[in-house]
Amino acid sequence: MVVVDAWRAVARRWHRNLLMVMAVMVSAGTAISLIAFIHSAAYRTATTLTALSAGSITATLPAVTWQTADEELLAAVRQFPQVTSAGTMTLPGDGGSSSVTIHSTRSTTTARAGVAVVTPGGIDARKARLTAGTLPGAADVTQPTSALVGRRLARELGIGDPRGAVVEVNGVPIGVAGILADSDEGSILSTSLLVEPALATRLGVLPPSRSVLINVTPGTAEQLANDLAAALHPRAPEEVGMSIAPSPRTLQDKLAAESATWVTVITAVLGAVSAFTIVTTMQVAIQERRREIGIRRAIGTRASRIALQFCCEAMVTGGAASAFGAALGAISISLWGALAGWEIVMPPYVLLIPLAGLLIGGLSGLVPALLATKIDPAELLRTT
Amino acid sequence: MAYLQAESLRREFPPAVVALADATLEIELGESVAICGRSGSGKSTLLALLGLLDAPSGGSCRIDGVATEQLRRRQRAEFRRTHIGFVFQSFHLIPHLTATENVIVALDTRGTRRSQQRRRAVAELERVGLADRLNSLPVTMSGGEQQRVAIARAVATAPPILLCDEPTGNLDSTTAHDVLEILLTATTATAVVIVTHEEAVASRCDRTVWVNDGVLTETRAE
């Protein structure tokens, strides 16, 4: 009966509760939109990063392995069906190689840049692409005379078209076979000279360690790491360093967890705003309904029953408004996602928002409800 | 012993206002008593004390043999629920409830079984001539209709005592006459106390008690 009474009072006095309903709705809608947005952003970021480094392992091998050709080194690795691509990709920062001075004979421009020691397999594994020219020819294997230039370095050196372009490194003329673009224009690969191991040896810039990039089926990197180390360097697998890129799920969870604090703080603020609005509106309602409370007290209604009724009204309003607001918020963020091309991810706990509204309503209605029981029914004899 | 027996009932308000001084009054079941007096004479104070809406500063008020002045706030509410009905000058209906629902509030408070509440509320409203206004909200009803709903609400639980504060004060004379007729005929086995300053209303009651500056100065049998 008390719930029916509460619902009746809320429904028939809806215009008096409009501010409270709007505030709770906006809070619930904002909370659900925010939670969905943050989880969707984490999912999207994780997906993007995963696409770039999906199940990739970087193996760092000792310098002695430079004596082994890429194909021979990777033959054992490629026998694993989970390996999708692999190749040498030793970036300037990886093996301690120093930078060199590069002089473009065509534009007479000079620049300092790092030297990346790469193989076609490594370029493929990195998913870098040629924007001009070709990979160094097969003839280069025995007498290496050409290299690739990172796109940003090519711009610095004034090399737009690689055909006929020549650069000098440590006094050695090297033909520019092509220009390579990495996924990120600011990456170290974009600002490097890319040479094969034989040419690095000739130039005297061979790094003291060799990095091999191995792409595997997502989710298998952890279990493959030890076997791959043994396959790459059977004589001393313990000398092989294995670096594994995080899995998409781990990454998404980590990103979502990092934003959880902010979600919690913002949700708490929205909850507090709702609670404040409910308390204020209920207090106003109780002032407006002193006569009604007096009537109920006069006919002998227990004070606890009156308090329960006002608590129930606050709960009904909080629960209904938050459920409606959450639904509107979910629809809004889903529509926005459809328009923006985002996949919207909503964690299951958003279903608890109406329950939270119910709880906040009940707690917020408690103090006004207790105040209601203090009203003196004798006021009825003094009011007209 | 009378059903309602007030003896030397006193109500003071700080610092030194005596709203009611040593009021002694006895009322039997089935008897109607008018309490008359000027504005501020202490009529409403007396009604509040008899209705257990207020606690006396001194004296005693026994209802059905119970010394009500010793009851605590919660016990007074319980006692009101079972023994007393009220009709107010300004009707005091709950504005967002229909006529039937207003009567049901009293029945629900009294503990009437839910399955019987609506039937009994409708019967009471029909008895006061409001069969066609069962689902009307107070705001859509006339003053006379609202007061009849208030009477139906007060008598629905069959309280032994019915206290009425200026029940016809806000009504025109024709409506007031009708309402008073309903009030007195609906309460044949009830002790009815009507606070009024209208001679016409007082003349319809069995007895009239006059209150002057907090003192019951005259009791006159009609």
Coordinates of C-alpha atoms in Angstrom, one line a residue:
Chain A
M1 CA 0.0 0.0 0.0
V2 CA 2.8 2.4 0.9
V3 CA 4.4 1.9 -2.5
V4 CA 1.1 2.4 -4.3
D5 CA 0.6 5.6 -2.2
A6 CA 4.1 6.8 -3.1
W7 CA 3.7 6.1 -6.8
R8 CA 0.3 7.9 -6.7
A9 CA 1.8 10.9 -5.1
V10 CA 4.8 11.0 -7.5
A11 CA 2.6 10.5 -10.6
R12 CA -0.1 13.0 -9.6
R13 CA 2.4 15.6 -8.4
W14 CA 4.8 15.1 -11.3
H15 CA 5.0 18.8 -12.1
R16 CA 6.2 19.5 -8.5
N17 CA 8.9 16.8 -8.9
L18 CA 10.0 17.9 -12.4
L19 CA 13.3 19.5 -11.3
M20 CA 14.3 16.5 -9.3
V21 CA 13.3 14.1 -12.1
M22 CA 15.3 16.1 -14.7
A23 CA 18.4 16.3 -12.4
V24 CA 18.4 12.6 -11.8
M25 CA 17.7 11.8 -15.4
V26 CA 20.6 14.0 -16.6
S27 CA 22.9 12.5 -14.0
A28 CA 22.0 9.0 -15.0
G29 CA 22.2 9.7 -18.7
T30 CA 25.6 11.5 -18.3
A31 CA 27.0 8.7 -16.2
I32 CA 26.0 5.9 -18.6
S33 CA 27.2 8.0 -21.6
L34 CA 30.5 8.7 -19.9
I35 CA 31.1 5.1 -18.9
A36 CA 30.2 3.8 -22.4
F37 CA 32.4 6.5 -24.0
I38 CA 35.4 5.7 -21.9
H39 CA 35.1 1.9 -22.4
S40 CA 34.5 2.4 -26.1
A41 CA 37.6 4.7 -26.3
A42 CA 39.6 2.0 -24.5
Y43 CA 38.3 -0.7 -26.8
R44 CA 39.0 1.5 -29.9
T45 CA 42.5 2.4 -28.7
A46 CA 43.3 -1.2 -27.9
T47 CA 42.0 -2.4 -31.2
T48 CA 44.1 0.2 -33.0
L49 CA 47.3 -0.5 -31.1
T50 CA 46.7 -4.2 -31.5
A51 CA 46.3 -3.8 -35.3
L52 CA 49.8 -2.2 -35.2
S53 CA 51.4 -4.7 -33.0
A54 CA 49.0 -7.7 -32.9
G55 CA 50.8 -10.5 -31.2
S56 CA 54.2 -9.2 -32.0
I57 CA 57.5 -10.4 -30.4
T58 CA 60.8 -8.6 -30.6
A59 CA 63.7 -11.1 -30.1
T60 CA 67.1 -9.6 -29.3
L61 CA 69.9 -11.9 -30.4
P62 CA 73.6 -11.7 -29.7
A63 CA 76.0 -10.2 -32.3
V64 CA 77.2 -13.6 -33.4
T65 CA 73.9 -14.1 -35.2
W66 CA 74.7 -11.4 -37.7
Q67 CA 76.8 -14.1 -39.5
T68 CA 73.6 -16.0 -40.2
A69 CA 71.4 -14.9 -43.2
D70 CA 67.9 -13.8 -42.4
E71 CA 66.3 -16.8 -44.4
E72 CA 68.5 -19.3 -42.6
L73 CA 67.9 -17.7 -39.2
L74 CA 64.1 -17.6 -39.6
A75 CA 63.6 -21.0 -41.3
A76 CA 63.3 -22.6 -37.8
V77 CA 60.9 -19.9 -36.7
R78 CA 58.6 -20.2 -39.7
Q79 CA 57.9 -23.8 -38.9
F80 CA 55.6 -22.6 -36.2
P81 CA 52.1 -22.2 -37.7
Q82 CA 51.3 -19.3 -35.4
V83 CA 54.1 -17.2 -36.9
T84 CA 52.6 -15.0 -39.6
S85 CA 55.7 -12.9 -40.6
A86 CA 59.2 -12.3 -39.3
G87 CA 62.4 -10.6 -40.2
T88 CA 65.3 -8.5 -39.0
M89 CA 64.4 -5.1 -37.8
T90 CA 67.1 -3.6 -35.7
L91 CA 66.2 0.1 -35.1
P92 CA 68.8 2.7 -34.1
G93 CA 67.8 2.5 -30.5
D94 CA 67.7 -1.3 -30.3
G95 CA 71.3 -2.3 -30.7
G96 CA 73.3 0.7 -29.6
S97 CA 74.2 1.7 -33.2
S98 CA 75.4 5.2 -33.5
S99 CA 74.2 7.9 -35.9
V100 CA 76.0 8.7 -39.1
T101 CA 76.4 11.8 -41.3
I102 CA 74.5 11.4 -44.6
H103 CA 75.2 13.7 -47.5
S104 CA 72.9 13.9 -50.5
T105 CA 74.9 14.4 -53.6
R106 CA 71.9 15.7 -55.6
S107 CA 70.8 18.4 -53.2
T108 CA 74.2 18.7 -51.4
T109 CA 72.2 18.5 -48.2
T110 CA 73.8 16.9 -45.1
A111 CA 71.9 15.4 -42.2
R112 CA 72.6 13.1 -39.2
A113 CA 70.5 10.0 -38.9
G114 CA 70.4 6.7 -37.2
V115 CA 71.0 3.5 -39.2
A116 CA 68.4 0.7 -39.0
V117 CA 69.5 -2.7 -40.1
V118 CA 66.6 -4.4 -41.8
T119 CA 65.7 -7.2 -44.1
P120 CA 62.7 -7.4 -46.5
G121 CA 61.1 -9.9 -44.0
G122 CA 61.6 -7.3 -41.2
I123 CA 60.0 -4.5 -43.3
D124 CA 57.1 -6.8 -44.1
A125 CA 56.7 -7.8 -40.4
R126 CA 56.8 -4.1 -39.4
K127 CA 54.1 -3.4 -42.0
A128 CA 56.0 -0.5 -43.4
R129 CA 55.5 0.4 -47.0
L130 CA 57.4 1.8 -49.9
T131 CA 56.2 5.1 -51.1
A132 CA 58.7 5.4 -53.9
G133 CA 61.3 3.1 -55.6
T134 CA 61.9 -0.5 -54.8
L135 CA 63.5 -2.7 -52.2
P136 CA 67.3 -3.1 -52.7
G137 CA 67.9 -5.6 -55.6
A138 CA 69.2 -9.2 -55.2
A139 CA 72.6 -8.1 -56.6
D140 CA 73.1 -6.0 -53.5
V141 CA 73.4 -9.1 -51.4
T142 CA 76.9 -9.8 -52.6
Q143 CA 77.9 -6.2 -53.3
P144 CA 75.6 -4.0 -51.4
T145 CA 75.4 -0.5 -52.9
S146 CA 71.9 0.6 -52.2
A147 CA 69.7 1.3 -49.2
L148 CA 66.2 2.7 -48.3
V149 CA 65.6 6.1 -46.7
G150 CA 62.9 6.8 -44.2
R151 CA 60.3 9.2 -45.6
R152 CA 61.0 12.0 -43.1
L153 CA 64.8 11.7 -43.6
A154 CA 64.2 11.7 -47.4
R155 CA 62.4 15.0 -47.0
E156 CA 65.3 16.4 -45.0
L157 CA 67.7 15.3 -47.7
G158 CA 65.6 16.7 -50.5
I159 CA 65.0 13.3 -52.0
G160 CA 61.5 13.2 -53.6
D161 CA 62.3 10.7 -56.3
P162 CA 64.7 8.0 -55.4
R163 CA 65.7 7.2 -59.0
G164 CA 69.4 8.1 -59.4
A165 CA 69.6 9.5 -56.0
V166 CA 72.9 8.9 -54.2
V167 CA 73.9 9.5 -50.6
E168 CA 77.3 9.3 -49.0
V169 CA 77.7 7.7 -45.7
N170 CA 81.2 7.6 -44.1
G171 CA 82.5 8.5 -47.6
V172 CA 80.8 5.5 -49.2
P173 CA 78.4 6.3 -52.0
I174 CA 75.1 4.5 -51.7
G175 CA 72.2 4.5 -54.1
V176 CA 68.8 5.2 -52.8
A177 CA 66.6 2.3 -53.8
G178 CA 63.4 3.5 -52.3
I179 CA 61.6 5.6 -49.7
L180 CA 59.9 3.8 -46.8
A181 CA 56.9 5.1 -44.8
D182 CA 56.2 3.8 -41.4
S183 CA 52.8 3.9 -39.8
D184 CA 53.8 6.9 -37.7
E185 CA 55.6 9.7 -39.5
G186 CA 57.4 10.6 -36.3
S187 CA 58.7 7.1 -35.7
I188 CA 62.4 6.3 -35.6
L189 CA 62.1 4.3 -38.8
S190 CA 60.9 7.4 -40.7
T191 CA 64.1 9.3 -39.7
S192 CA 66.6 6.4 -40.4
L193 CA 68.7 5.1 -43.1
L194 CA 67.7 1.5 -43.7
V195 CA 70.4 -0.9 -44.7
E196 CA 70.8 -4.6 -45.0
P197 CA 73.2 -6.4 -42.7
A198 CA 75.9 -6.8 -45.4
L199 CA 75.9 -3.0 -46.1
A200 CA 75.9 -2.2 -42.4
T201 CA 79.0 -4.4 -42.1
R202 CA 80.6 -2.6 -45.0
L203 CA 79.8 0.8 -43.5
G204 CA 81.0 -0.4 -40.1
V205 CA 77.7 0.4 -38.3
L206 CA 76.6 -3.2 -37.5
P207 CA 74.9 -3.0 -34.1
P208 CA 76.2 -5.3 -31.3
S209 CA 72.9 -7.1 -31.1
R210 CA 70.3 -8.1 -33.7
S211 CA 66.6 -7.5 -33.3
V212 CA 64.1 -9.8 -35.0
L213 CA 60.5 -8.8 -35.3
I214 CA 58.1 -11.8 -35.2
N215 CA 54.4 -11.5 -35.7
V216 CA 52.3 -14.3 -34.4
T217 CA 48.6 -15.1 -34.1
P218 CA 47.1 -12.8 -31.4
G219 CA 47.1 -14.5 -28.0
T220 CA 49.8 -17.0 -28.7
A221 CA 52.9 -14.8 -28.0
E222 CA 53.3 -15.7 -24.4
Q223 CA 53.2 -19.5 -25.0
L224 CA 55.5 -19.3 -28.1
A225 CA 58.2 -17.1 -26.6
N226 CA 60.5 -19.8 -25.2
D227 CA 60.2 -22.1 -28.2
L228 CA 61.0 -19.2 -30.6
A229 CA 64.1 -18.3 -28.5
A230 CA 65.3 -21.9 -28.8
A231 CA 64.5 -21.9 -32.5
L232 CA 66.4 -18.7 -33.2
H233 CA 69.5 -19.5 -31.2
P234 CA 69.6 -23.2 -30.4
R235 CA 73.0 -23.0 -28.9
A236 CA 72.2 -20.4 -26.2
P237 CA 68.5 -19.7 -26.1
E238 CA 69.0 -18.0 -22.7
E239 CA 70.9 -15.2 -24.5
V240 CA 67.9 -14.3 -26.5
G241 CA 65.8 -11.5 -25.1
M242 CA 62.1 -11.8 -25.9
S243 CA 59.9 -8.7 -25.7
I244 CA 56.1 -9.3 -26.1
A245 CA 53.6 -6.6 -27.0
P246 CA 50.5 -6.6 -24.8
S247 CA 47.5 -8.5 -26.0
P248 CA 44.5 -6.5 -27.1
R249 CA 42.4 -7.7 -24.1
T250 CA 45.1 -6.8 -21.6
L251 CA 45.6 -3.4 -23.2
Q252 CA 41.9 -2.7 -23.2
D253 CA 41.5 -3.7 -19.6
K254 CA 44.5 -1.6 -18.6
L255 CA 43.2 1.5 -20.4
A256 CA 39.8 1.0 -18.9
A257 CA 41.3 0.5 -15.4
E258 CA 43.3 3.6 -15.7
S259 CA 40.2 5.6 -16.5
A260 CA 38.2 3.9 -13.7
T261 CA 39.2 6.4 -11.1
W262 CA 37.9 9.3 -13.2
V263 CA 34.7 7.4 -14.0
T264 CA 34.2 6.8 -10.3
V265 CA 34.9 10.4 -9.3
I266 CA 32.6 11.8 -12.0
T267 CA 29.8 9.3 -11.2
A268 CA 30.1 10.1 -7.5
V269 CA 29.8 13.8 -8.3
L270 CA 26.7 13.2 -10.4
G271 CA 25.3 11.0 -7.6
A272 CA 25.9 13.8 -5.1
V273 CA 24.2 16.3 -7.3
S274 CA 21.2 13.9 -7.7
A275 CA 21.1 13.4 -3.9
F276 CA 21.3 17.1 -3.2
T277 CA 18.4 17.8 -5.6
I278 CA 16.3 15.0 -4.1
V279 CA 16.9 16.3 -0.6
T280 CA 16.0 19.8 -1.6
T281 CA 12.9 18.9 -3.6
M282 CA 11.7 16.5 -0.9
Q283 CA 12.1 19.2 1.8
V284 CA 10.2 21.7 -0.3
A285 CA 7.5 19.0 -0.9
I286 CA 7.2 18.4 2.8
Q287 CA 6.7 22.1 3.5
E288 CA 4.1 22.1 0.8
R289 CA 2.4 19.0 2.2
R290 CA 2.4 19.9 5.9
R291 CA -1.3 19.9 5.8
E292 CA -1.4 16.4 4.3
I293 CA 1.1 15.1 6.9
G294 CA -1.0 16.8 9.6
I295 CA -4.1 15.0 8.3
R296 CA -2.4 11.7 8.3
R297 CA -1.1 12.3 11.8
A298 CA -4.5 13.4 13.0
I299 CA -6.2 10.2 11.9
G300 CA -3.5 8.2 13.7
T301 CA -1.1 7.2 11.0
R302 CA 2.2 6.1 12.6
A303 CA 5.1 8.5 12.2
S304 CA 7.1 5.6 10.7
R305 CA 4.5 5.0 8.1
I306 CA 4.7 8.7 7.0
A307 CA 8.5 8.6 6.9
L308 CA 8.3 5.4 4.9
Q309 CA 5.9 7.0 2.4
F310 CA 8.3 9.9 1.8
C311 CA 11.3 7.6 1.6
C312 CA 9.4 5.5 -1.0
E313 CA 8.5 8.6 -3.0
A314 CA 12.1 9.6 -3.2
M315 CA 13.1 6.0 -4.1
V316 CA 10.4 5.7 -6.8
T317 CA 11.4 9.1 -8.3
G318 CA 15.1 8.3 -8.1
G319 CA 14.7 4.8 -9.5
A320 CA 12.3 5.7 -12.3
A321 CA 14.1 8.9 -13.3
S322 CA 17.5 7.1 -13.3
A323 CA 16.2 4.2 -15.3
F324 CA 14.6 6.6 -17.9
G325 CA 17.7 8.8 -17.9
A326 CA 20.0 5.7 -18.3
A327 CA 17.9 4.5 -21.2
L328 CA 18.0 7.9 -22.9
G329 CA 21.8 8.1 -22.3
A330 CA 22.3 4.6 -23.8
I331 CA 20.3 5.5 -26.8
S332 CA 22.1 8.8 -27.3
I333 CA 25.6 7.4 -27.0
S334 CA 24.6 4.5 -29.3
L335 CA 23.3 6.9 -31.9
W336 CA 26.4 9.0 -31.6
G337 CA 28.5 5.9 -32.0
A338 CA 26.6 4.9 -35.1
L339 CA 27.2 8.4 -36.6
A340 CA 30.9 8.6 -35.6
G341 CA 31.6 5.0 -36.6
W342 CA 32.5 3.9 -33.1
E343 CA 31.7 0.5 -31.7
I344 CA 30.0 1.4 -28.4
V345 CA 31.0 -0.9 -25.5
M346 CA 28.9 -0.8 -22.4
P347 CA 30.1 -2.8 -19.3
P348 CA 27.3 -4.9 -17.7
Y349 CA 27.5 -2.9 -14.5
V350 CA 25.6 0.0 -16.1
L351 CA 22.5 -2.0 -15.5
L352 CA 23.0 -1.2 -11.9
I353 CA 22.4 2.6 -12.5
P354 CA 18.6 2.4 -11.9
L355 CA 19.3 0.5 -8.7
A356 CA 21.8 3.2 -7.7
G357 CA 19.1 5.8 -8.4
L358 CA 16.7 3.9 -6.2
L359 CA 19.3 3.7 -3.4
I360 CA 20.4 7.3 -3.7
G361 CA 16.7 8.3 -3.7
G362 CA 16.0 6.3 -0.5
L363 CA 19.0 7.6 1.3
S364 CA 18.4 11.2 0.2
G365 CA 14.7 11.0 1.2
L366 CA 15.6 9.7 4.7
V367 CA 16.3 13.1 6.3
P368 CA 13.3 14.9 4.8
A369 CA 11.1 11.9 5.7
L370 CA 12.2 12.1 9.3
L371 CA 11.5 15.8 9.3
A372 CA 8.0 15.0 8.1
T373 CA 7.2 13.0 11.2
K374 CA 8.0 16.1 13.4
I375 CA 5.0 18.0 12.0
D376 CA 2.5 18.8 14.7
P377 CA -1.1 17.7 13.7
A378 CA -2.5 20.4 15.9
E379 CA -1.4 22.8 13.0
L380 CA -4.6 21.7 11.2
L381 CA -6.7 23.5 13.8
R382 CA -4.8 26.7 13.2
T383 CA -4.8 26.7 9.4
T384 CA -7.6 27.5 7.1
Chain B
M1 CA -18.8 7.3 34.2
A2 CA -19.1 9.3 31.0
Y3 CA -17.4 8.0 27.8
L4 CA -15.4 11.2 27.6
Q5 CA -14.6 12.9 30.9
A6 CA -12.3 15.9 31.1
E7 CA -11.5 17.2 34.6
S8 CA -9.7 20.4 35.4
L9 CA -8.1 20.3 31.9
R10 CA -5.5 23.0 31.6
R11 CA -3.2 24.2 28.8
E12 CA -0.6 26.9 29.3
F13 CA 1.9 28.2 26.8
P14 CA 5.2 29.8 27.9
P15 CA 5.8 32.3 29.3
A16 CA 2.5 32.8 31.0
V17 CA -0.4 32.4 28.5
V18 CA -3.3 30.3 29.9
A19 CA -5.2 29.1 26.8
L20 CA -7.5 26.8 28.8
A21 CA -8.1 26.9 32.5
D22 CA -9.6 24.0 34.6
A23 CA -12.1 22.8 32.0
T24 CA -14.4 20.1 33.2
L25 CA -16.7 18.4 30.7
E26 CA -18.5 15.1 30.3
I27 CA -19.8 13.7 27.1
E28 CA -21.7 10.5 26.5
L29 CA -21.9 8.3 23.4
G30 CA -24.7 9.4 21.2
E31 CA -24.6 12.9 22.6
S32 CA -23.8 16.0 20.5
V33 CA -22.1 19.0 22.2
A34 CA -21.5 22.4 20.7
I35 CA -18.5 24.4 22.0
C36 CA -19.1 28.1 21.4
G37 CA -17.0 31.1 22.0
R38 CA -15.3 34.1 20.4
S39 CA -12.1 33.9 18.3
G40 CA -9.1 33.1 20.5
S41 CA -11.3 32.1 23.5
G42 CA -9.7 28.6 23.7
K43 CA -12.2 26.5 21.7
S44 CA -9.6 25.1 19.4
T45 CA -7.2 24.4 22.3
L46 CA -10.0 22.4 24.0
L47 CA -10.6 20.5 20.8
A48 CA -6.9 19.7 20.4
L49 CA -6.8 18.4 23.9
L50 CA -10.0 16.3 23.6
G51 CA -8.7 15.0 20.2
L52 CA -5.3 14.1 21.7
L53 CA -3.5 16.4 19.1
D54 CA -2.0 18.2 22.1
A55 CA -1.0 17.2 25.6
P56 CA -2.5 19.1 28.6
S57 CA -0.4 21.1 31.1
G58 CA -2.6 19.8 33.9
G59 CA -5.9 18.0 34.7
S60 CA -7.1 14.8 33.2
C61 CA -9.0 13.6 30.2
R62 CA -10.4 10.0 30.3
I63 CA -11.7 8.5 27.2
D64 CA -13.3 5.0 27.4
G65 CA -11.8 4.8 30.9
V66 CA -8.2 5.5 29.7
A67 CA -6.3 8.4 31.3
T68 CA -5.1 9.9 28.0
E69 CA -3.0 12.6 29.6
Q70 CA -0.5 9.8 30.5
L71 CA -0.1 8.6 27.0
R72 CA 3.0 9.2 25.1
R73 CA 3.0 10.8 21.6
R74 CA 3.0 7.5 19.8
Q75 CA 0.3 6.0 22.1
R76 CA -1.8 9.2 21.5
A77 CA -1.6 8.5 17.7
E78 CA -2.7 4.9 18.3
F79 CA -5.6 6.1 20.4
R80 CA -6.7 8.6 17.8
R81 CA -6.7 5.9 15.2
T82 CA -9.1 3.8 17.2
H83 CA -11.3 6.3 19.0
I84 CA -11.4 9.7 17.3
G85 CA -12.5 11.1 14.0
F86 CA -12.0 14.7 12.8
V87 CA -13.8 17.1 10.6
F88 CA -12.1 20.4 9.9
Q89 CA -13.3 23.8 8.8
S90 CA -11.0 23.8 5.7
F91 CA -11.9 20.2 4.9
H92 CA -8.2 19.2 4.8
L93 CA -8.5 16.6 2.1
I94 CA -5.3 15.2 0.6
P95 CA -5.3 17.1 -2.7
H96 CA -3.7 14.5 -5.0
L97 CA -6.1 11.8 -3.9
T98 CA -9.6 11.2 -5.2
A99 CA -12.7 11.3 -2.9
T100 CA -12.6 7.5 -2.5
E101 CA -8.8 7.4 -1.9
N102 CA -9.2 10.1 0.8
V103 CA -11.6 7.8 2.6
I104 CA -9.4 4.8 2.0
V105 CA -6.5 6.6 3.8
A106 CA -8.5 6.5 7.0
L107 CA -9.6 2.9 6.6
D108 CA -6.1 1.8 5.8
T109 CA -4.7 3.6 8.8
R110 CA -7.4 1.9 11.0
G111 CA -6.2 -1.5 9.7
T112 CA -9.3 -2.3 7.6
R113 CA -8.6 -5.3 5.2
R114 CA -7.5 -4.1 1.8
S115 CA -10.2 -6.1 0.0
Q116 CA -12.9 -4.2 2.0
Q117 CA -11.4 -0.7 1.9
R118 CA -12.8 0.4 -1.5
R119 CA -16.2 -1.1 -0.9
R120 CA -16.5 0.6 2.5
A121 CA -15.2 3.9 1.2
V122 CA -17.7 3.9 -1.7
A123 CA -20.5 3.0 0.8
E124 CA -19.6 5.9 3.0
L125 CA -19.4 8.3 0.1
E126 CA -22.8 7.1 -1.2
R127 CA -24.2 7.7 2.3
V128 CA -23.2 11.3 2.2
G129 CA -24.6 11.7 -1.3
L130 CA -21.4 11.6 -3.4
A131 CA -22.0 8.5 -5.5
D132 CA -21.3 10.4 -8.6
R133 CA -18.0 12.0 -7.3
L134 CA -16.1 8.9 -6.3
N135 CA -13.2 9.5 -8.5
S136 CA -13.1 13.3 -8.3
L137 CA -10.1 15.1 -7.0
P138 CA -10.8 17.7 -4.2
V139 CA -9.8 20.6 -6.5
T140 CA -12.7 19.8 -8.8
M141 CA -15.3 19.6 -6.0
S142 CA -17.4 22.3 -4.3
G143 CA -16.9 23.3 -0.6
G144 CA -20.0 21.3 0.4
E145 CA -18.9 18.2 -1.5
Q146 CA -15.4 18.4 0.0
Q147 CA -16.8 18.7 3.5
R148 CA -19.0 15.7 2.8
V149 CA -15.9 13.7 1.8
A150 CA -14.3 14.8 5.0
I151 CA -17.3 13.6 7.0
A152 CA -17.3 10.3 5.1
R153 CA -13.6 9.9 5.9
A154 CA -14.2 10.7 9.6
V155 CA -17.1 8.3 10.1
A156 CA -15.8 5.5 7.9
T157 CA -13.9 4.0 10.7
A158 CA -16.9 4.4 13.1
P159 CA -15.0 6.3 15.8
P160 CA -16.8 6.6 19.2
I161 CA -15.8 10.3 19.2
L162 CA -16.2 12.8 16.4
L163 CA -14.6 16.2 16.8
C164 CA -15.6 18.9 14.3
D165 CA -13.8 22.3 14.1
E166 CA -16.2 24.8 12.5
P167 CA -17.5 22.2 10.0
T168 CA -19.8 24.7 8.3
G169 CA -17.6 27.8 8.6
N170 CA -16.6 27.8 5.0
L171 CA -20.0 27.0 3.5
D172 CA -23.0 29.0 2.5
S173 CA -26.1 28.7 4.7
T174 CA -28.0 26.1 2.5
T175 CA -24.9 23.9 2.1
A176 CA -24.1 24.3 5.8
H177 CA -27.6 23.1 6.7
D178 CA -27.3 20.0 4.5
V179 CA -23.8 19.2 5.8
L180 CA -24.8 19.5 9.4
E181 CA -27.8 17.3 8.7
I182 CA -25.5 14.6 7.2
L183 CA -23.1 15.0 10.1
L184 CA -25.6 14.5 12.8
T185 CA -27.5 11.7 11.2
A186 CA -24.4 9.8 10.3
T187 CA -23.2 9.7 13.9
T188 CA -26.1 8.5 16.0
A189 CA -24.0 6.3 18.3
T190 CA -21.1 8.7 18.5
A191 CA -20.1 11.4 20.9
V192 CA -20.0 14.5 18.6
V193 CA -18.2 17.7 19.6
I194 CA -18.7 20.6 17.3
V195 CA -16.7 23.8 17.7
T196 CA -18.7 26.7 16.3
H197 CA -19.5 30.3 16.7
E198 CA -22.8 29.9 14.8
E199 CA -25.9 29.9 17.0
A200 CA -27.8 27.9 14.3
V201 CA -25.3 25.1 14.5
A202 CA -25.2 25.1 18.3
S203 CA -29.0 24.9 18.4
R204 CA -28.9 21.6 16.6
C205 CA -26.8 20.0 19.3
D206 CA -27.9 18.4 22.5
R207 CA -25.8 20.8 24.7
T208 CA -23.8 23.9 24.3
V209 CA -20.6 24.7 26.2
W210 CA -19.3 28.3 26.2
V211 CA -15.7 29.1 26.4
N212 CA -14.5 32.6 27.4
D213 CA -10.8 33.5 27.8
G214 CA -9.9 29.8 28.4
V215 CA -12.6 29.3 30.9
L216 CA -15.8 27.1 30.5
T217 CA -18.1 29.7 31.9
E218 CA -21.4 28.2 31.1
T219 CA -22.9 24.9 30.2
R220 CA -26.5 25.1 29.1
A221 CA -28.7 22.2 28.4
E222 CA -31.0 22.7 25.4

